[in-house]
Coordinates of N, CA, C and O and ligand atoms in Angstrom, one line a residue:
X1 N 107.4 128.2 169.6 CA 107.1 126.8 169.4 C 107.7 126.3 168.1 O 107.5 126.9 167.1
X2 N 108.4 125.2 168.2 CA 108.9 124.6 167.0 C 107.8 123.7 166.4 O 106.9 123.2 167.0
X3 N 107.8 123.6 165.0 CA 106.7 122.9 164.4 C 107.2 122.1 163.2 O 108.0 122.6 162.4
X4 N 106.8 120.9 163.1 CA 107.2 120.1 161.9 C 106.2 120.5 160.9 O 105.0 120.2 161.0
X5 N 106.7 121.1 159.8 CA 105.8 121.6 158.8 C 105.8 120.7 157.6 O 106.9 120.3 157.2
X6 N 104.7 120.3 157.1 CA 104.6 119.6 155.8 C 103.4 120.1 155.1 O 102.7 121.0 155.6
X7 N 103.1 119.6 153.9 CA 102.0 120.1 153.1 C 100.7 120.0 153.8 O 99.8 120.8 153.7
X8 N 100.5 118.9 154.5 CA 99.2 118.7 155.2 C 99.0 119.7 156.3 O 98.0 120.4 156.4
X9 N 100.1 119.9 157.1 CA 100.0 120.9 158.2 C 99.8 122.3 157.6 O 99.0 123.1 158.0
X10 N 100.5 122.6 156.5 CA 100.4 123.9 155.9 C 99.0 124.1 155.4 O 98.4 125.2 155.6
X11 N 98.3 123.1 154.8 CA 97.0 123.3 154.3 C 96.0 123.5 155.5 O 95.1 124.4 155.4
X12 N 96.2 122.8 156.6 CA 95.3 122.9 157.7 C 95.4 124.4 158.3 O 94.4 125.0 158.6
X13 N 96.6 124.9 158.3 CA 96.8 126.3 158.8 C 96.4 127.3 157.8 O 96.1 128.5 158.2
X14 N 96.3 127.0 156.6 CA 96.0 128.0 155.5 C 94.5 128.0 155.2 O 94.0 129.0 154.7
X15 N 93.8 127.0 155.5 CA 92.3 126.9 155.1 C 91.6 128.1 155.8 O 91.9 128.4 157.0
X16 N 90.8 128.7 155.1 CA 90.0 129.9 155.6 C 88.5 129.7 155.2 O 88.3 129.1 154.1
X17 N 87.6 130.3 155.9 CA 86.2 130.4 155.4 C 86.2 131.6 154.5 O 86.5 132.8 154.9
X18 N 85.9 131.4 153.2 CA 85.9 132.4 152.2 C 84.5 132.9 151.9 O 83.6 132.1 151.8
X19 N 84.3 134.2 151.9 CA 82.9 134.7 151.8 C 82.7 135.6 150.6 O 81.9 136.5 150.6
X20 N 83.4 135.4 149.5 CA 83.2 136.1 148.2 C 83.7 135.2 147.1 O 84.8 134.7 147.1
X21 N 82.8 134.9 146.1 CA 83.1 133.8 145.1 C 83.0 134.3 143.7 O 82.1 135.2 143.4
X22 N 83.8 133.8 142.8 CA 83.6 134.0 141.4 C 82.5 133.1 141.0 O 82.2 132.1 141.6
X23 N 81.8 133.5 139.8 CA 80.7 132.6 139.4 C 81.1 131.3 138.8 O 80.3 130.3 138.8
X24 N 82.4 131.1 138.4 CA 82.7 129.9 137.6 C 82.7 128.7 138.6 O 83.0 128.7 139.8
X25 N 82.3 127.6 137.9 CA 82.1 126.3 138.6 C 83.4 125.6 139.0 O 84.4 125.8 138.3
X26 N 83.4 124.9 140.1 CA 84.6 124.1 140.4 C 84.9 123.1 139.3 O 84.0 122.4 138.8
X27 N 86.2 123.0 139.0 CA 86.5 122.1 137.9 C 86.2 120.6 138.3 O 86.3 120.2 139.4
X28 N 85.8 119.8 137.3 CA 85.4 118.5 137.5 C 86.4 117.6 138.2 O 86.0 116.9 139.2
X29 N 87.6 117.6 137.8 CA 88.6 116.8 138.5 C 88.8 117.2 140.0 O 88.9 116.3 140.8
X30 N 88.8 118.5 140.2 CA 88.9 119.0 141.6 C 87.7 118.5 142.4 O 87.9 118.1 143.5
X31 N 86.5 118.6 141.8 CA 85.3 118.2 142.6 C 85.4 116.7 142.9 O 85.1 116.3 144.1
X32 N 85.8 115.9 142.0 CA 85.9 114.5 142.2 C 87.0 114.2 143.3 O 86.7 113.3 144.2
X33 N 88.1 115.0 143.3 CA 89.1 114.8 144.4 C 88.5 115.1 145.7 O 88.7 114.5 146.7
X34 N 87.8 116.3 145.8 CA 87.2 116.7 147.0 C 86.2 115.7 147.5 O 86.2 115.4 148.7
X35 N 85.4 115.1 146.6 CA 84.4 114.1 147.0 C 85.1 112.9 147.6 O 84.6 112.3 148.6
X36 N 86.1 112.5 146.9 CA 86.9 111.3 147.4 C 87.5 111.6 148.8 O 87.4 110.7 149.6
X37 N 88.0 112.8 149.0 CA 88.6 113.1 150.3 C 87.5 112.9 151.4 O 87.7 112.4 152.5
X38 N 86.3 113.4 151.1 CA 85.1 113.2 152.0 C 84.9 111.8 152.3 O 84.7 111.4 153.5
X39 N 84.9 110.9 151.3 CA 84.6 109.5 151.5 C 85.6 108.8 152.2 O 85.4 107.7 152.7
X40 N 86.8 109.4 152.3 CA 87.9 108.7 153.0 C 88.0 109.1 154.5 O 89.0 108.8 155.2
X41 N 87.0 109.9 155.0 CA 87.0 110.3 156.4 C 86.8 109.1 157.2 O 86.1 108.1 156.8
X42 N 87.2 109.1 158.5 CA 86.8 108.0 159.4 C 85.3 108.1 159.7 O 84.7 109.1 159.6
X43 N 84.7 106.9 159.9 CA 83.3 106.9 160.3 C 83.1 105.9 161.4 O 83.8 104.9 161.4
X44 N 82.1 106.1 162.3 CA 81.9 105.2 163.4 C 81.6 103.8 162.9 O 80.7 103.6 162.1
X45 N 82.4 102.8 163.4 CA 82.3 101.4 163.0 C 82.4 101.2 161.5 O 82.0 100.3 160.9
X46 N 83.1 102.2 160.8 CA 83.3 102.1 159.4 C 82.0 102.1 158.6 O 82.0 101.6 157.5
X47 N 80.9 102.7 159.1 CA 79.6 102.5 158.5 C 79.4 103.3 157.2 O 78.6 103.0 156.4
X48 N 80.2 104.4 157.1 CA 80.1 105.3 155.9 C 78.6 105.6 155.6 O 78.1 105.3 154.5
X49 N 77.9 106.1 156.6 CA 76.4 106.2 156.5 C 76.0 107.4 155.6 O 74.8 107.7 155.5
X50 N 77.0 108.1 155.0 CA 76.7 109.4 154.3 C 76.3 109.3 152.9 O 76.5 108.3 152.2
X51 N 75.8 110.5 152.5 CA 75.5 110.7 151.0 C 75.8 112.1 150.8 O 75.6 113.0 151.6
X52 N 76.5 112.4 149.6 CA 77.0 113.7 149.3 C 76.1 114.3 148.2 O 76.0 113.7 147.1
X53 N 75.4 115.4 148.5 CA 74.5 116.0 147.5 C 75.2 117.3 147.0 O 75.4 118.2 147.8
X54 N 75.4 117.4 145.7 CA 76.1 118.6 145.2 C 75.1 119.4 144.4 O 74.5 118.8 143.4
X55 N 74.9 120.6 144.7 CA 73.9 121.5 144.0 C 74.7 122.6 143.3 O 75.4 123.4 143.9
X56 N 74.6 122.5 142.0 CA 75.4 123.5 141.2 C 74.4 124.4 140.3 O 74.9 125.2 139.6
X57 N 73.1 124.1 140.4 CA 72.2 124.8 139.6 C 71.9 126.2 140.1 O 71.4 126.3 141.3
X58 N 72.3 127.2 139.4 CA 72.2 128.6 139.9 C 70.9 129.0 140.5 O 70.8 129.5 141.6
X59 N 69.8 128.8 139.7 CA 68.5 129.2 140.1 C 68.0 128.4 141.4 O 67.4 129.0 142.3
X60 N 68.4 127.1 141.4 CA 68.0 126.3 142.6 C 68.7 126.8 143.8 O 68.2 126.9 144.9
X61 N 70.0 127.2 143.6 CA 70.8 127.7 144.8 C 70.2 129.0 145.3 O 70.1 129.3 146.5
X62 N 69.7 129.8 144.3 CA 69.1 131.1 144.7 C 67.8 130.9 145.5 O 67.6 131.6 146.5
X63 N 67.0 129.9 145.1 CA 65.8 129.6 145.8 C 66.1 129.2 147.2 O 65.5 129.6 148.2
X64 N 67.1 128.3 147.3 CA 67.5 127.8 148.6 C 68.1 128.9 149.5 O 67.8 129.0 150.7
X65 N 68.9 129.8 148.9 CA 69.5 130.8 149.7 C 68.4 131.8 150.2 O 68.5 132.2 151.4
X66 N 67.4 132.1 149.4 CA 66.3 133.0 149.9 C 65.6 132.3 151.1 O 65.3 133.0 152.1
X67 N 65.3 131.0 151.0 CA 64.6 130.3 152.1 C 65.5 130.3 153.3 O 65.1 130.5 154.5
X68 N 66.8 130.1 153.1 CA 67.8 130.0 154.3 C 67.8 131.4 154.9 O 67.9 131.5 156.2
X69 N 67.9 132.5 154.1 CA 67.9 133.8 154.6 C 66.7 134.1 155.5 O 66.8 134.7 156.6
X70 N 65.5 133.6 155.1 CA 64.3 133.8 155.9 C 64.4 133.1 157.2 O 64.0 133.7 158.2
X71 N 65.1 132.0 157.2 CA 65.2 131.2 158.5 C 66.0 132.1 159.4 O 65.7 132.2 160.6
X72 N 67.1 132.7 158.9 CA 67.9 133.6 159.8 C 67.1 134.8 160.2 O 67.2 135.2 161.4
X73 N 66.4 135.4 159.3 CA 65.7 136.7 159.5 C 64.6 136.5 160.6 O 64.3 137.4 161.4
X74 N 64.0 135.3 160.7 CA 63.0 135.0 161.7 C 63.5 134.1 162.8 O 62.7 133.6 163.6
X75 N 64.8 134.0 162.9 CA 65.3 133.1 164.0 C 65.2 133.8 165.4 O 65.0 135.0 165.5
X76 N 65.2 132.9 166.4 CA 65.2 133.4 167.8 C 66.5 134.0 168.2 O 66.7 134.7 169.2
X77 N 67.6 133.8 167.3 CA 68.9 134.2 167.6 C 69.2 135.6 167.1 O 69.1 135.8 165.8
X78 N 69.4 136.6 167.9 CA 69.6 138.0 167.5 C 70.8 138.1 166.6 O 70.7 138.9 165.6
X79 N 71.9 137.4 166.8 CA 73.1 137.5 166.0 C 72.8 137.1 164.5 O 73.2 137.7 163.6
X80 N 72.0 136.0 164.4 CA 71.6 135.5 163.1 C 70.7 136.5 162.4 O 70.9 136.8 161.2
X81 N 69.8 137.1 163.1 CA 68.8 138.1 162.5 C 69.6 139.3 162.0 O 69.4 139.8 160.9
X82 N 70.6 139.7 162.9 CA 71.4 140.9 162.5 C 72.2 140.6 161.3 O 72.3 141.4 160.4
X83 N 72.9 139.4 161.2 CA 73.7 139.1 160.0 C 72.8 139.1 158.8 O 73.2 139.7 157.8
X84 N 71.7 138.4 158.8 CA 70.9 138.3 157.6 C 70.3 139.6 157.2 O 70.0 139.8 156.0
X85 N 70.1 140.6 158.1 CA 69.5 141.8 157.7 C 70.5 142.8 157.1 O 70.2 143.8 156.5
X86 N 71.8 142.4 157.1 CA 72.9 143.3 156.5 C 72.6 143.4 155.0 O 72.3 142.5 154.3
X87 N 72.9 144.7 154.6 CA 72.7 145.0 153.1 C 73.5 144.0 152.3 O 74.7 143.8 152.5
X88 N 72.9 143.4 151.3 CA 73.6 142.6 150.3 C 74.0 141.2 150.9 O 74.8 140.5 150.2
X89 N 73.6 140.9 152.1 CA 74.0 139.6 152.6 C 73.4 138.4 151.8 O 72.2 138.4 151.5
X90 N 74.3 137.6 151.4 CA 73.9 136.4 150.6 C 74.4 135.2 151.4 O 75.6 135.0 151.6
X91 N 73.4 134.3 151.7 CA 73.8 133.2 152.6 C 74.9 132.3 152.1 O 75.7 131.8 152.9
X92 N 75.0 132.2 150.8 CA 76.0 131.4 150.1 C 77.1 132.2 149.5 O 78.0 131.6 148.8
X93 N 77.1 133.5 149.8 CA 78.2 134.4 149.3 C 78.4 134.2 147.7 O 79.5 134.4 147.2
X94 N 77.3 133.9 147.1 CA 77.3 133.8 145.6 C 78.2 132.6 145.1 O 78.6 132.6 143.9
X95 N 78.5 131.7 146.0 CA 79.3 130.5 145.6 C 78.5 129.7 144.5 O 77.3 129.7 144.6
X96 N 79.2 129.1 143.6 CA 78.5 128.4 142.5 C 78.1 127.0 142.9 O 77.4 126.3 142.2
X97 N 78.5 126.5 144.1 CA 78.2 125.1 144.5 C 78.0 125.0 146.0 O 78.7 125.5 146.8
X98 N 76.9 124.2 146.3 CA 76.6 123.9 147.7 C 76.7 122.4 147.8 O 76.1 121.7 147.0
X99 N 77.4 122.0 148.9 CA 77.5 120.5 149.1 C 76.9 120.2 150.4 O 77.3 120.7 151.5
X100 N 76.0 119.3 150.4 CA 75.3 118.9 151.7 C 75.6 117.4 152.0 O 75.5 116.6 151.1
X101 N 76.0 117.1 153.2 CA 76.3 115.7 153.5 C 75.1 115.3 154.5 O 74.9 115.9 155.5
X102 N 74.4 114.3 154.0 CA 73.4 113.7 154.8 C 73.8 112.3 155.3 O 74.8 111.8 154.7
X103 N 73.1 111.8 156.2 CA 73.4 110.4 156.7 C 72.2 109.8 157.3 O 71.3 110.4 157.7
X104 N 72.3 108.4 157.3 CA 71.2 107.6 157.9 C 71.2 108.1 159.4 O 72.2 107.9 160.1
X105 N 70.0 108.6 159.8 CA 70.0 109.1 161.2 C 70.1 108.0 162.3 O 70.3 108.3 163.4
X106 N 69.9 106.7 161.8 CA 70.1 105.6 162.8 C 71.5 105.0 162.8 O 71.7 104.0 163.4
X107 N 72.4 105.6 162.1 CA 73.8 105.2 162.1 C 74.3 105.4 163.5 O 73.7 106.1 164.4
X108 N 75.5 104.9 163.8 CA 76.0 105.0 165.2 C 76.3 106.4 165.6 O 76.0 106.9 166.7
X109 N 76.9 107.2 164.7 CA 77.3 108.6 165.0 C 77.2 109.4 163.7 O 78.2 109.9 163.2
X110 N 76.0 109.6 163.2 CA 75.9 110.2 161.9 C 76.4 111.7 161.8 O 77.0 112.0 160.8
X111 N 76.1 112.5 162.8 CA 76.6 113.8 162.8 C 78.1 113.9 162.8 O 78.7 114.6 161.9
X112 N 78.7 113.1 163.6 CA 80.2 113.1 163.7 C 80.8 112.7 162.4 O 81.7 113.2 161.8
X113 N 80.2 111.6 161.8 CA 80.7 111.1 160.5 C 80.6 112.2 159.4 O 81.6 112.4 158.6
X114 N 79.5 112.9 159.4 CA 79.3 113.9 158.3 C 80.3 115.1 158.5 O 80.8 115.7 157.6
X115 N 80.4 115.5 159.8 CA 81.3 116.6 160.1 C 82.8 116.3 159.7 O 83.5 117.1 159.2
X116 N 83.2 115.1 160.0 CA 84.6 114.7 159.7 C 84.7 114.6 158.2 O 85.8 115.1 157.6
X117 N 83.7 114.1 157.5 CA 83.8 114.1 156.0 C 83.9 115.5 155.5 O 84.7 115.8 154.5
X118 N 83.1 116.4 156.0 CA 83.1 117.8 155.5 C 84.5 118.4 155.8 O 85.0 119.1 154.9
X119 N 85.0 118.2 157.0 CA 86.4 118.8 157.2 C 87.4 118.3 156.2 O 88.2 119.1 155.7
X120 N 87.4 117.0 156.0 CA 88.3 116.5 154.9 C 88.1 117.2 153.6 O 89.1 117.6 152.9
X121 N 86.9 117.5 153.3 CA 86.6 118.2 152.0 C 87.0 119.6 152.0 O 87.6 120.1 151.0
X122 N 86.9 120.3 153.1 CA 87.3 121.7 153.2 C 88.8 121.8 153.0 O 89.4 122.6 152.4
X123 N 89.5 120.8 153.7 CA 91.0 120.8 153.6 C 91.4 120.4 152.2 O 92.4 121.0 151.7
X124 N 90.8 119.4 151.6 CA 91.1 119.0 150.3 C 91.0 120.1 149.3 O 91.8 120.4 148.5
X125 N 89.9 120.9 149.5 CA 89.6 122.1 148.6 C 90.7 123.1 148.8 O 91.3 123.5 147.8
X126 N 91.0 123.4 150.0 CA 92.1 124.4 150.3 C 93.4 124.0 149.7 O 94.1 124.8 149.1
X127 N 93.7 122.7 149.7 CA 95.0 122.2 149.2 C 95.0 122.4 147.6 O 96.1 122.4 147.0
X128 N 93.9 122.5 147.0 CA 93.8 122.6 145.6 C 93.5 124.1 145.2 O 93.3 124.4 144.0
X129 N 93.6 125.0 146.2 CA 93.4 126.4 145.9 C 91.9 126.8 145.7 O 91.6 127.8 145.2
X130 N 91.0 125.9 146.2 CA 89.6 126.1 146.0 C 89.0 126.6 147.4 O 89.3 126.0 148.4
X131 N 88.2 127.6 147.3 CA 87.7 128.2 148.5 C 86.5 127.5 149.0 O 85.8 126.8 148.2
X132 N 86.2 127.6 150.3 CA 85.0 127.0 150.8 C 84.5 127.8 152.0 O 85.3 128.6 152.6
X133 N 83.3 127.6 152.4 CA 82.8 128.1 153.7 C 81.7 127.2 154.2 O 80.8 126.9 153.4
X134 N 81.8 126.8 155.4 CA 80.8 126.0 156.0 C 79.5 127.0 156.1 O 79.7 128.1 156.6
X135 N 78.4 126.5 155.7 CA 77.2 127.4 155.8 C 76.1 126.4 156.5 O 75.8 125.4 156.0
X136 N 75.7 126.9 157.7 CA 74.9 126.0 158.5 C 73.4 126.1 158.2 O 72.6 125.3 158.5
X137 N 73.0 127.3 157.5 CA 71.6 127.6 157.3 C 70.8 126.5 156.6 O 69.6 126.2 156.9
X138 N 71.4 125.7 155.6 CA 70.6 124.7 155.0 C 70.2 123.6 156.0 O 69.1 123.0 155.9
X139 N 71.0 123.4 157.0 CA 70.7 122.4 158.0 C 69.6 122.9 158.9 O 68.6 122.1 159.2
X140 N 69.7 124.1 159.3 CA 68.6 124.7 160.1 C 67.3 124.8 159.3 O 66.2 124.5 159.8
X141 N 67.4 125.1 158.0 CA 66.2 125.2 157.1 C 65.5 123.8 157.1 O 64.3 123.7 157.3
X142 N 66.3 122.8 156.9 CA 65.7 121.4 156.8 C 65.0 121.0 158.1 O 64.0 120.3 158.0
X143 N 65.5 121.5 159.2 CA 64.8 121.2 160.5 C 63.6 122.0 160.8 O 62.9 121.8 161.7
X144 N 63.4 123.1 160.0 CA 62.3 124.0 160.3 C 61.0 123.5 159.6 O 61.1 122.6 158.7
X145 N 59.9 124.0 160.1 CA 58.6 123.6 159.5 C 58.6 123.9 158.0 O 59.0 125.1 157.6
X146 N 58.3 123.0 157.1 CA 58.3 123.3 155.7 C 59.6 123.2 155.0 O 59.7 123.3 153.8
X147 N 60.7 123.0 155.8 CA 62.0 122.9 155.3 C 62.2 121.8 154.3 O 62.6 122.1 153.1
X148 N 61.9 120.5 154.6 CA 62.0 119.4 153.7 C 61.3 119.7 152.4 O 61.7 119.4 151.3
X149 N 60.1 120.4 152.5 CA 59.3 120.7 151.3 C 60.0 121.6 150.4 O 60.0 121.5 149.2
X150 N 60.7 122.6 151.0 CA 61.5 123.6 150.2 C 62.6 122.8 149.4 O 62.8 123.1 148.2
X151 N 63.2 121.9 150.0 CA 64.3 121.1 149.3 C 63.6 120.3 148.2 O 64.1 120.2 147.1
X152 N 62.5 119.7 148.5 CA 61.8 118.8 147.5 C 61.4 119.6 146.3 O 61.5 119.2 145.2
X153 N 61.0 120.9 146.6 CA 60.5 121.7 145.5 C 61.6 122.0 144.5 O 61.3 122.3 143.3
X154 N 62.9 122.0 144.9 CA 63.9 122.2 143.9 C 64.6 120.9 143.5 O 65.7 120.9 143.0
X155 N 63.9 119.8 143.9 CA 64.4 118.5 143.4 C 65.5 117.9 144.3 O 66.2 117.0 143.8
X156 N 65.7 118.4 145.5 CA 66.7 117.8 146.4 C 66.0 116.9 147.4 O 65.2 117.4 148.2
X157 N 66.2 115.6 147.2 CA 65.7 114.6 148.1 C 66.8 113.8 148.6 O 67.5 113.2 147.8
X158 N 66.9 113.7 149.9 CA 68.0 112.9 150.5 C 67.5 111.5 150.5 O 66.3 111.2 150.5
X159 N 68.5 110.5 150.6 CA 68.1 109.1 150.6 C 67.2 108.8 151.8 O 67.2 109.5 152.8
X160 N 66.3 107.8 151.6 CA 65.4 107.4 152.6 C 66.1 107.3 154.0 O 67.1 106.6 154.1
X161 N 65.5 107.9 155.0 CA 66.0 107.8 156.4 C 67.2 108.7 156.7 O 67.7 108.7 157.8
X162 N 67.5 109.5 155.7 CA 68.7 110.4 155.9 C 68.2 111.8 156.4 O 67.1 112.3 156.1
X163 N 69.1 112.4 157.2 CA 69.0 113.8 157.7 C 70.3 114.5 157.1 O 71.4 113.9 157.2
X164 N 70.2 115.8 156.7 CA 71.4 116.5 156.4 C 72.1 117.0 157.7 O 71.4 117.4 158.6
X165 N 73.4 116.8 157.8 CA 74.1 117.2 159.0 C 75.2 118.2 158.8 O 75.6 118.9 159.7
X166 N 75.7 118.4 157.5 CA 76.8 119.3 157.3 C 76.6 119.9 155.9 O 76.3 119.2 155.0
X167 N 76.9 121.2 155.8 CA 76.8 121.8 154.4 C 77.8 122.9 154.3 O 78.1 123.6 155.3
X168 N 78.3 123.0 153.1 CA 79.4 124.1 152.8 C 79.3 124.4 151.4 O 78.9 123.7 150.5
X169 N 79.7 125.7 151.1 CA 79.8 126.1 149.7 C 81.3 126.1 149.3 O 82.2 126.1 150.1
X170 N 81.4 125.9 148.0 CA 82.8 125.8 147.4 C 82.8 126.6 146.1 O 81.8 126.8 145.4
X171 N 84.0 127.0 145.8 CA 84.2 127.8 144.5 C 85.6 128.4 144.5 O 86.5 128.0 145.3
X172 N 85.7 129.4 143.6 CA 87.0 130.1 143.5 C 86.8 131.5 144.2 O 85.9 132.2 143.9
X173 N 87.8 131.8 145.0 CA 87.7 133.1 145.8 C 87.7 134.3 144.9 O 88.6 134.4 144.0
X174 N 86.8 135.2 145.2 CA 86.8 136.5 144.4 C 87.8 137.5 145.0 O 88.0 138.6 144.4
X175 N 88.3 137.2 146.1 CA 89.2 138.1 146.8 C 90.5 137.4 147.2 O 90.5 136.2 147.2
X176 N 91.6 138.2 147.5 CA 92.8 137.5 148.0 C 92.5 136.7 149.2 O 91.6 137.0 150.0
X177 N 93.2 135.5 149.3 CA 93.0 134.6 150.4 C 93.3 135.3 151.7 O 94.4 135.9 151.9
X178 N 92.3 135.4 152.7 CA 92.6 136.1 153.9 C 93.5 135.4 154.9 O 93.7 134.2 154.8
X179 N 94.1 136.3 155.8 CA 94.9 135.7 156.9 C 93.9 135.0 157.9 O 92.8 135.4 158.0
X180 N 94.5 134.2 158.7 CA 93.7 133.5 159.8 C 93.3 134.5 160.8 O 94.1 135.4 161.2
X181 N 92.1 134.4 161.3 CA 91.7 135.1 162.5 C 92.6 134.6 163.7 O 92.9 133.4 163.7
X182 N 92.9 135.4 164.6 CA 93.8 134.9 165.7 C 93.1 133.8 166.5 O 91.9 133.8 166.6
X183 N 93.9 132.8 166.9 CA 93.3 131.7 167.6 C 93.4 132.0 169.1 O 94.3 132.6 169.6
X184 N 92.3 131.6 169.9 CA 92.3 131.8 171.3 C 93.4 131.2 172.0 O 93.6 130.0 171.8
X185 N 94.0 131.9 172.9 CA 95.1 131.3 173.7 C 94.4 130.5 174.9 O 93.2 130.6 175.1
X186 N 95.2 129.6 175.5 CA 94.7 129.0 176.7 C 93.7 127.9 176.5 O 92.9 127.6 177.3
X187 N 93.8 127.3 175.3 CA 92.8 126.2 175.0 C 93.4 124.8 175.1 O 92.8 123.8 174.7
X188 N 94.6 124.7 175.6 CA 95.2 123.4 175.8 C 95.6 123.2 177.2 O 96.2 124.1 177.9
X189 N 95.3 122.0 177.7 CA 95.8 121.6 179.0 C 96.6 120.4 178.8 O 96.2 119.5 178.1
X190 N 97.8 120.4 179.3 CA 98.7 119.2 179.1 C 99.1 118.6 180.5 O 99.6 119.3 181.3
X191 N 98.8 117.4 180.7 CA 99.2 116.7 181.9 C 100.2 115.7 181.6 O 99.9 114.6 181.0
X192 N 101.5 116.0 181.9 CA 102.6 115.1 181.4 C 103.0 114.2 182.6 O 102.8 114.6 183.8
Ligands
FMN1 C1 79.2 124.4 162.6 C2 79.7 125.6 161.8 C3 78.7 126.4 161.2 C4 79.1 127.6 160.5 N1 78.2 128.3 159.9 C5 78.6 129.4 159.1 C6 77.6 130.1 158.4 O1 76.4 129.8 158.4 N2 78.1 131.1 157.7 C7 79.4 131.5 157.6 O2 79.7 132.5 156.9 N3 80.3 130.8 158.3 C8 80.0 129.7 159.0 N4 80.9 129.0 159.7 C9 82.3 129.3 159.5 C10 82.9 130.0 160.8 O3 82.3 131.2 161.0 C11 84.4 130.0 160.7 O4 84.9 128.7 160.6 C12 85.1 130.7 161.8 O5 84.7 132.1 161.9 C13 86.6 130.6 161.8 O6 87.2 131.1 160.6 P1 88.0 130.2 159.6 O7 87.2 129.1 159.1 O8 88.5 131.1 158.5 O9 89.2 129.7 160.3 C14 80.5 127.9 160.4 C15 81.5 127.0 161.0 C16 81.0 125.9 161.7 C17 82.1 124.9 162.2

């Protein structure tokens, strides 16, 4: 297959979910660029119903990760239970920063808006050599009994009427950037 390659396409093909992080924080300029990339995502009817919560406080991240791990350990899903029970499993892979995108749940398409904003951010990060990994457990935690209380206890309160829809960790990879997992064939139908 021939392919028109440019920096954008290269970044899309190079982005990976990274699961080992250095402790150092994402540089301020890079964080601002990543946040801006999120804010420039499309949103239904241009509502921009989102809010970006950045958690960089080590101890608060640890509290949240323990609570998230428990959600996995006691989940109905066997794969989640198995993952969380693995020796040394850290829900955030020791990343120094967790970014949660919440939105007004009465917006036209809040989940889609947040997911698109997050994808922009993952790509912006990759383009700057910053690692990321989507981590879904904070979203599951928030939906569980006592979840909002856990967030409140560490001082994380989303704006009134907001639900968190997307979350990911960011930082610098502690390991060489991995190759892409093979992509499934046969996922395109073309009717010309
Ligand atoms: C909705 C969603 C939830 C995900 N949740 C997790 C997660 O909780 N932990 C994790 O390590 N990766 C998570 N991932 C990352 C996927 O495992 C990863 O994207 C997939 O294996 C493909 O690898 P790649 O991102 O390197 O291309 C999630 C991805 C998506 C889209």
